[in-house]
Amino acid sequence: MGLNGGPVQALVMGAAPPDRAATVGSTVQLARSLGFTLGPALATAAWGLTGPNGGARAGLALAATAACLAVPLLALPSRRPVAPSEETADAASAARR
């Protein structure tokens, strides 16, 4: 996570509109915190439900399934960052209305 956290934060913050930077940053931190808490909790639950013999296998299967379900999210089209001149034009046209 130490090698992954910085680049992910920079990528997300770089793609966020400036007026949404605080919301985007806190959302990334929330997702990271949920991953840190839910990951071990779900692995422990899978281990406990399957018993001592199949616990490690069930935990790894759960992690692999979660990773496979997350991969399609990478294929979602990214939003194009809005140039500052476009933001100013949009704000000016909205003010005229």
mmCIF file of N, CA and C in Angstrom:
data_model
loop_
_atom_site.group_PDB
_atom_site.id
_atom_site.type_symbol
_atom_site.label_atom_id
_atom_site.label_comp_id
_atom_site.label_asym_id
_atom_site.label_seq_id
_atom_site.Cartn_x
_atom_site.Cartn_y
_atom_site.Cartn_z
ATOM 1 N N MET A 1 0.817 -1.194 0.000
ATOM 2 C CA MET A 1 0.000 0.000 0.000
ATOM 3 C C MET A 1 0.857 1.253 0.000
ATOM 4 N N GLY A 2 2.025 1.173 0.586
ATOM 5 C CA GLY A 2 2.882 2.351 0.615
ATOM 6 C C GLY A 2 3.325 2.773 -0.773
ATOM 7 N N LEU A 3 3.557 1.817 -1.645
ATOM 8 C CA LEU A 3 3.957 2.139 -3.013
ATOM 9 C C LEU A 3 2.772 2.524 -3.883
ATOM 10 N N ASN A 4 1.590 2.101 -3.508
ATOM 11 C CA ASN A 4 0.402 2.328 -4.312
ATOM 12 C C ASN A 4 -0.327 3.611 -3.926
ATOM 13 N N GLY A 5 -0.312 3.963 -2.668
ATOM 14 C CA GLY A 5 -1.127 5.077 -2.172
ATOM 15 C C GLY A 5 -0.813 6.420 -2.792
ATOM 16 N N GLY A 6 0.450 6.771 -2.874
ATOM 17 C CA GLY A 6 0.837 8.069 -3.429
ATOM 18 C C GLY A 6 0.449 8.246 -4.886
ATOM 19 N N PRO A 7 0.803 7.297 -5.761
ATOM 20 C CA PRO A 7 0.414 7.453 -7.168
ATOM 21 C C PRO A 7 -1.097 7.472 -7.382
ATOM 22 N N VAL A 8 -1.834 6.667 -6.625
ATOM 23 C CA VAL A 8 -3.286 6.671 -6.771
ATOM 24 C C VAL A 8 -3.844 8.028 -6.351
ATOM 25 N N GLN A 9 -3.364 8.542 -5.245
ATOM 26 C CA GLN A 9 -3.834 9.852 -4.770
ATOM 27 C C GLN A 9 -3.506 10.934 -5.797
ATOM 28 N N ALA A 10 -2.293 10.916 -6.359
ATOM 29 C CA ALA A 10 -1.906 11.912 -7.353
ATOM 30 C C ALA A 10 -2.747 11.787 -8.625
ATOM 31 N N LEU A 11 -3.021 10.567 -9.057
ATOM 32 C CA LEU A 11 -3.832 10.344 -10.259
ATOM 33 C C LEU A 11 -5.246 10.868 -10.068
ATOM 34 N N VAL A 12 -5.846 10.529 -8.941
ATOM 35 C CA VAL A 12 -7.222 10.948 -8.686
ATOM 36 C C VAL A 12 -7.304 12.459 -8.495
ATOM 37 N N MET A 13 -6.403 13.027 -7.747
ATOM 38 C CA MET A 13 -6.444 14.467 -7.498
ATOM 39 C C MET A 13 -6.141 15.257 -8.764
ATOM 40 N N GLY A 14 -5.300 14.712 -9.638
ATOM 41 C CA GLY A 14 -4.992 15.383 -10.895
ATOM 42 C C GLY A 14 -6.168 15.391 -11.850
ATOM 43 N N ALA A 15 -7.029 14.394 -11.767
ATOM 44 C CA ALA A 15 -8.187 14.305 -12.660
ATOM 45 C C ALA A 15 -9.407 15.036 -12.102
ATOM 46 N N ALA A 16 -9.335 15.443 -10.857
ATOM 47 C CA ALA A 16 -10.493 16.089 -10.219
ATOM 48 C C ALA A 16 -10.541 17.568 -10.560
ATOM 49 N N PRO A 17 -11.745 18.100 -10.726
ATOM 50 C CA PRO A 17 -11.865 19.548 -10.906
ATOM 51 C C PRO A 17 -11.401 20.260 -9.632
ATOM 52 N N PRO A 18 -10.796 21.429 -9.762
ATOM 53 C CA PRO A 18 -10.268 22.119 -8.580
ATOM 54 C C PRO A 18 -11.311 22.385 -7.497
ATOM 55 N N ASP A 19 -12.554 22.645 -7.876
ATOM 56 C CA ASP A 19 -13.560 22.936 -6.861
ATOM 57 C C ASP A 19 -14.038 21.682 -6.134
ATOM 58 N N ARG A 20 -13.649 20.504 -6.599
ATOM 59 C CA ARG A 20 -14.041 19.239 -5.970
ATOM 60 C C ARG A 20 -12.862 18.522 -5.314
ATOM 61 N N ALA A 21 -11.723 19.176 -5.201
ATOM 62 C CA ALA A 21 -10.509 18.525 -4.707
ATOM 63 C C ALA A 21 -10.689 17.968 -3.287
ATOM 64 N N ALA A 22 -11.327 18.717 -2.419
ATOM 65 C CA ALA A 22 -11.511 18.245 -1.043
ATOM 66 C C ALA A 22 -12.416 17.022 -0.991
ATOM 67 N N THR A 23 -13.480 17.037 -1.764
ATOM 68 C CA THR A 23 -14.403 15.899 -1.788
ATOM 69 C C THR A 23 -13.734 14.665 -2.367
ATOM 70 N N VAL A 24 -13.002 14.847 -3.441
ATOM 71 C CA VAL A 24 -12.320 13.721 -4.080
ATOM 72 C C VAL A 24 -11.246 13.148 -3.167
ATOM 73 N N GLY A 25 -10.475 14.008 -2.528
ATOM 74 C CA GLY A 25 -9.438 13.534 -1.616
ATOM 75 C C GLY A 25 -10.001 12.759 -0.445
ATOM 76 N N SER A 26 -11.094 13.262 0.125
ATOM 77 C CA SER A 26 -11.675 12.552 1.261
ATOM 78 C C SER A 26 -12.336 11.252 0.821
ATOM 79 N N THR A 27 -12.863 11.200 -0.400
ATOM 80 C CA THR A 27 -13.454 9.959 -0.907
ATOM 81 C C THR A 27 -12.387 8.891 -1.100
ATOM 82 N N VAL A 28 -11.234 9.286 -1.610
ATOM 83 C CA VAL A 28 -10.126 8.331 -1.767
ATOM 84 C C VAL A 28 -9.696 7.806 -0.400
ATOM 85 N N GLN A 29 -9.598 8.674 0.574
ATOM 86 C CA GLN A 29 -9.199 8.232 1.913
ATOM 87 C C GLN A 29 -10.254 7.326 2.538
ATOM 88 N N LEU A 30 -11.536 7.614 2.293
ATOM 89 C CA LEU A 30 -12.606 6.764 2.800
ATOM 90 C C LEU A 30 -12.524 5.374 2.174
ATOM 91 N N ALA A 31 -12.316 5.319 0.871
ATOM 92 C CA ALA A 31 -12.205 4.022 0.192
ATOM 93 C C ALA A 31 -11.006 3.239 0.716
ATOM 94 N N ARG A 32 -9.899 3.920 0.949
ATOM 95 C CA ARG A 32 -8.707 3.256 1.476
ATOM 96 C C ARG A 32 -8.969 2.726 2.884
ATOM 97 N N SER A 33 -9.623 3.525 3.717
ATOM 98 C CA SER A 33 -9.925 3.090 5.083
ATOM 99 C C SER A 33 -10.892 1.910 5.093
ATOM 100 N N LEU A 34 -11.892 1.959 4.221
ATOM 101 C CA LEU A 34 -12.817 0.830 4.133
ATOM 102 C C LEU A 34 -12.097 -0.436 3.685
ATOM 103 N N GLY A 35 -11.176 -0.292 2.757
ATOM 104 C CA GLY A 35 -10.405 -1.454 2.320
ATOM 105 C C GLY A 35 -9.561 -2.031 3.435
ATOM 106 N N PHE A 36 -8.938 -1.150 4.222
ATOM 107 C CA PHE A 36 -8.104 -1.622 5.329
ATOM 108 C C PHE A 36 -8.926 -2.322 6.404
ATOM 109 N N THR A 37 -10.176 -1.899 6.595
ATOM 110 C CA THR A 37 -10.988 -2.514 7.646
ATOM 111 C C THR A 37 -11.797 -3.699 7.137
ATOM 112 N N LEU A 38 -12.420 -3.545 5.963
ATOM 113 C CA LEU A 38 -13.265 -4.622 5.462
ATOM 114 C C LEU A 38 -12.476 -5.810 4.926
ATOM 115 N N GLY A 39 -11.300 -5.573 4.373
ATOM 116 C CA GLY A 39 -10.498 -6.674 3.833
ATOM 117 C C GLY A 39 -10.182 -7.735 4.884
ATOM 118 N N PRO A 40 -9.503 -7.360 5.959
ATOM 119 C CA PRO A 40 -9.227 -8.357 6.991
ATOM 120 C C PRO A 40 -10.482 -8.901 7.668
ATOM 121 N N ALA A 41 -11.510 -8.049 7.817
ATOM 122 C CA ALA A 41 -12.744 -8.526 8.456
ATOM 123 C C ALA A 41 -13.421 -9.603 7.606
ATOM 124 N N LEU A 42 -13.500 -9.385 6.303
ATOM 125 C CA LEU A 42 -14.123 -10.380 5.437
ATOM 126 C C LEU A 42 -13.282 -11.644 5.330
ATOM 127 N N ALA A 43 -11.968 -11.489 5.298
ATOM 128 C CA ALA A 43 -11.103 -12.669 5.257
ATOM 129 C C ALA A 43 -11.245 -13.480 6.542
ATOM 130 N N THR A 44 -11.318 -12.799 7.672
ATOM 131 C CA THR A 44 -11.501 -13.493 8.947
ATOM 132 C C THR A 44 -12.860 -14.175 9.004
ATOM 133 N N ALA A 45 -13.887 -13.515 8.490
ATOM 134 C CA ALA A 45 -15.221 -14.123 8.472
ATOM 135 C C ALA A 45 -15.239 -15.356 7.581
ATOM 136 N N ALA A 46 -14.589 -15.280 6.426
ATOM 137 C CA ALA A 46 -14.533 -16.446 5.533
ATOM 138 C C ALA A 46 -13.768 -17.579 6.205
ATOM 139 N N TRP A 47 -12.699 -17.252 6.887
ATOM 140 C CA TRP A 47 -11.903 -18.250 7.594
ATOM 141 C C TRP A 47 -12.744 -18.911 8.686
ATOM 142 N N GLY A 48 -13.473 -18.087 9.442
ATOM 143 C CA GLY A 48 -14.284 -18.618 10.532
ATOM 144 C C GLY A 48 -15.458 -19.458 10.052
ATOM 145 N N LEU A 49 -16.053 -19.091 8.934
ATOM 146 C CA LEU A 49 -17.202 -19.837 8.426
ATOM 147 C C LEU A 49 -16.811 -21.178 7.809
ATOM 148 N N THR A 50 -15.616 -21.266 7.277
ATOM 149 C CA THR A 50 -15.207 -22.511 6.617
ATOM 150 C C THR A 50 -14.458 -23.456 7.543
ATOM 151 N N GLY A 51 -14.084 -22.991 8.706
ATOM 152 C CA GLY A 51 -13.373 -23.852 9.643
ATOM 153 C C GLY A 51 -11.871 -23.775 9.423
ATOM 154 N N PRO A 52 -11.120 -24.409 10.292
ATOM 155 C CA PRO A 52 -9.662 -24.287 10.239
ATOM 156 C C PRO A 52 -9.038 -24.965 9.010
ATOM 157 N N ASN A 53 -9.698 -25.932 8.420
ATOM 158 C CA ASN A 53 -9.071 -26.657 7.312
ATOM 159 C C ASN A 53 -9.124 -25.885 5.993
ATOM 160 N N GLY A 54 -10.217 -25.196 5.716
ATOM 161 C CA GLY A 54 -10.350 -24.502 4.445
ATOM 162 C C GLY A 54 -10.308 -23.001 4.566
ATOM 163 N N GLY A 55 -9.926 -22.492 5.720
ATOM 164 C CA GLY A 55 -9.978 -21.057 5.968
ATOM 165 C C GLY A 55 -9.069 -20.237 5.087
ATOM 166 N N ALA A 56 -7.822 -20.658 4.942
ATOM 167 C CA ALA A 56 -6.883 -19.901 4.113
ATOM 168 C C ALA A 56 -7.329 -19.908 2.663
ATOM 169 N N ARG A 57 -7.788 -21.048 2.206
ATOM 170 C CA ARG A 57 -8.252 -21.142 0.818
ATOM 171 C C ARG A 57 -9.474 -20.245 0.601
ATOM 172 N N ALA A 58 -10.400 -20.221 1.539
ATOM 173 C CA ALA A 58 -11.589 -19.376 1.405
ATOM 174 C C ALA A 58 -11.218 -17.894 1.444
ATOM 175 N N GLY A 59 -10.300 -17.530 2.315
ATOM 176 C CA GLY A 59 -9.857 -16.136 2.383
ATOM 177 C C GLY A 59 -9.187 -15.687 1.098
ATOM 178 N N LEU A 60 -8.337 -16.543 0.535
ATOM 179 C CA LEU A 60 -7.680 -16.203 -0.729
ATOM 180 C C LEU A 60 -8.679 -16.163 -1.879
ATOM 181 N N ALA A 61 -9.649 -17.061 -1.860
ATOM 182 C CA ALA A 61 -10.681 -17.046 -2.901
ATOM 183 C C ALA A 61 -11.501 -15.763 -2.822
ATOM 184 N N LEU A 62 -11.814 -15.329 -1.622
ATOM 185 C CA LEU A 62 -12.549 -14.085 -1.441
ATOM 186 C C LEU A 62 -11.738 -12.898 -1.964
ATOM 187 N N ALA A 63 -10.457 -12.854 -1.652
ATOM 188 C CA ALA A 63 -9.601 -11.762 -2.125
ATOM 189 C C ALA A 63 -9.484 -11.782 -3.645
ATOM 190 N N ALA A 64 -9.328 -12.964 -4.231
ATOM 191 C CA ALA A 64 -9.222 -13.069 -5.692
ATOM 192 C C ALA A 64 -10.527 -12.648 -6.367
ATOM 193 N N THR A 65 -11.653 -13.020 -5.773
ATOM 194 C CA THR A 65 -12.944 -12.630 -6.333
ATOM 195 C C THR A 65 -13.124 -11.120 -6.277
ATOM 196 N N ALA A 66 -12.758 -10.525 -5.163
ATOM 197 C CA ALA A 66 -12.872 -9.069 -5.036
ATOM 198 C C ALA A 66 -11.975 -8.365 -6.051
ATOM 199 N N ALA A 67 -10.770 -8.874 -6.254
ATOM 200 C CA ALA A 67 -9.864 -8.274 -7.234
ATOM 201 C C ALA A 67 -10.425 -8.400 -8.648
ATOM 202 N N CYS A 68 -10.990 -9.546 -8.970
ATOM 203 C CA CYS A 68 -11.567 -9.751 -10.308
ATOM 204 C C CYS A 68 -12.787 -8.860 -10.535
ATOM 205 N N LEU A 69 -13.554 -8.628 -9.495
ATOM 206 C CA LEU A 69 -14.706 -7.743 -9.627
ATOM 207 C C LEU A 69 -14.281 -6.278 -9.766
ATOM 208 N N ALA A 70 -13.122 -5.935 -9.240
ATOM 209 C CA ALA A 70 -12.643 -4.557 -9.313
ATOM 210 C C ALA A 70 -12.002 -4.231 -10.660
ATOM 211 N N VAL A 71 -11.527 -5.224 -11.382
ATOM 212 C CA VAL A 71 -10.838 -4.980 -12.652
ATOM 213 C C VAL A 71 -11.718 -4.260 -13.665
ATOM 214 N N PRO A 72 -13.003 -4.612 -13.839
ATOM 215 C CA PRO A 72 -13.810 -3.861 -14.812
ATOM 216 C C PRO A 72 -13.938 -2.375 -14.492
ATOM 217 N N LEU A 73 -13.781 -2.008 -13.241
ATOM 218 C CA LEU A 73 -13.830 -0.588 -12.897
ATOM 219 C C LEU A 73 -12.699 0.189 -13.563
ATOM 220 N N LEU A 74 -11.585 -0.485 -13.825
ATOM 221 C CA LEU A 74 -10.468 0.181 -14.491
ATOM 222 C C LEU A 74 -10.782 0.490 -15.949
ATOM 223 N N ALA A 75 -11.713 -0.254 -16.531
ATOM 224 C CA ALA A 75 -12.057 -0.065 -17.936
ATOM 225 C C ALA A 75 -13.102 1.023 -18.143
ATOM 226 N N LEU A 76 -13.665 1.549 -17.078
ATOM 227 C CA LEU A 76 -14.651 2.617 -17.222
ATOM 228 C C LEU A 76 -13.988 3.831 -17.852
ATOM 229 N N PRO A 77 -14.702 4.513 -18.726
ATOM 230 C CA PRO A 77 -14.093 5.693 -19.353
ATOM 231 C C PRO A 77 -13.863 6.778 -18.308
ATOM 232 N N SER A 78 -12.717 7.396 -18.403
ATOM 233 C CA SER A 78 -12.402 8.455 -17.444
ATOM 234 C C SER A 78 -13.001 9.764 -17.937
ATOM 235 N N ARG A 79 -13.281 10.623 -16.996
ATOM 236 C CA ARG A 79 -13.801 11.940 -17.359
ATOM 237 C C ARG A 79 -12.661 12.808 -17.820
ATOM 238 N N ARG A 80 -12.910 13.595 -18.832
ATOM 239 C CA ARG A 80 -11.893 14.505 -19.345
ATOM 240 C C ARG A 80 -11.795 15.684 -18.384
ATOM 241 N N PRO A 81 -10.577 16.013 -17.947
ATOM 242 C CA PRO A 81 -10.444 17.185 -17.073
ATOM 243 C C PRO A 81 -10.899 18.452 -17.792
ATOM 244 N N VAL A 82 -11.572 19.299 -17.075
ATOM 245 C CA VAL A 82 -12.065 20.544 -17.639
ATOM 246 C C VAL A 82 -10.963 21.587 -17.574
ATOM 247 N N ALA A 83 -10.701 22.214 -18.689
ATOM 248 C CA ALA A 83 -9.685 23.268 -18.728
ATOM 249 C C ALA A 83 -10.200 24.483 -17.973
ATOM 250 N N PRO A 84 -9.298 25.246 -17.341
ATOM 251 C CA PRO A 84 -9.744 26.426 -16.583
ATOM 252 C C PRO A 84 -10.525 27.414 -17.432
ATOM 253 N N SER A 85 -10.189 27.575 -18.707
ATOM 254 C CA SER A 85 -10.915 28.524 -19.554
ATOM 255 C C SER A 85 -12.347 28.062 -19.783
ATOM 256 N N GLU A 86 -12.571 26.732 -19.865
ATOM 257 C CA GLU A 86 -13.924 26.210 -20.034
ATOM 258 C C GLU A 86 -14.752 26.435 -18.775
ATOM 259 N N GLU A 87 -14.127 26.293 -17.606
ATOM 260 C CA GLU A 87 -14.842 26.522 -16.348
ATOM 261 C C GLU A 87 -15.298 27.963 -16.257
ATOM 262 N N THR A 88 -14.414 28.893 -16.650
ATOM 263 C CA THR A 88 -14.747 30.321 -16.594
ATOM 264 C C THR A 88 -15.880 30.623 -17.559
ATOM 265 N N ALA A 89 -15.829 30.040 -18.755
ATOM 266 C CA ALA A 89 -16.891 30.273 -19.740
ATOM 267 C C ALA A 89 -18.211 29.705 -19.256
ATOM 268 N N ASP A 90 -18.181 28.503 -18.659
ATOM 269 C CA ASP A 90 -19.398 27.900 -18.145
ATOM 270 C C ASP A 90 -19.996 28.742 -17.010
ATOM 271 N N ALA A 91 -19.138 29.244 -16.121
ATOM 272 C CA ALA A 91 -19.608 30.050 -15.004
ATOM 273 C C ALA A 91 -20.197 31.375 -15.505
ATOM 274 N N ALA A 92 -19.562 31.948 -16.535
ATOM 275 C CA ALA A 92 -20.055 33.214 -17.074
ATOM 276 C C ALA A 92 -21.402 33.021 -17.754
ATOM 277 N N SER A 93 -21.562 31.922 -18.497
ATOM 278 C CA SER A 93 -22.839 31.687 -19.166
ATOM 279 C C SER A 93 -23.942 31.365 -18.157
ATOM 280 N N ALA A 94 -23.580 30.704 -17.069
ATOM 281 C CA ALA A 94 -24.569 30.401 -16.029
ATOM 282 C C ALA A 94 -24.989 31.685 -15.291
ATOM 283 N N ALA A 95 -24.076 32.630 -15.145
ATOM 284 C CA ALA A 95 -24.388 33.874 -14.447
ATOM 285 C C ALA A 95 -25.308 34.765 -15.291
ATOM 286 N N ARG A 96 -25.203 34.644 -16.610
ATOM 287 C CA ARG A 96 -26.048 35.448 -17.499
ATOM 288 C C ARG A 96 -27.490 34.983 -17.486
ATOM 289 N N ARG A 97 -27.733 33.736 -17.140
ATOM 290 C CA ARG A 97 -29.095 33.188 -17.186
ATOM 291 C C ARG A 97 -29.925 33.732 -16.122
#
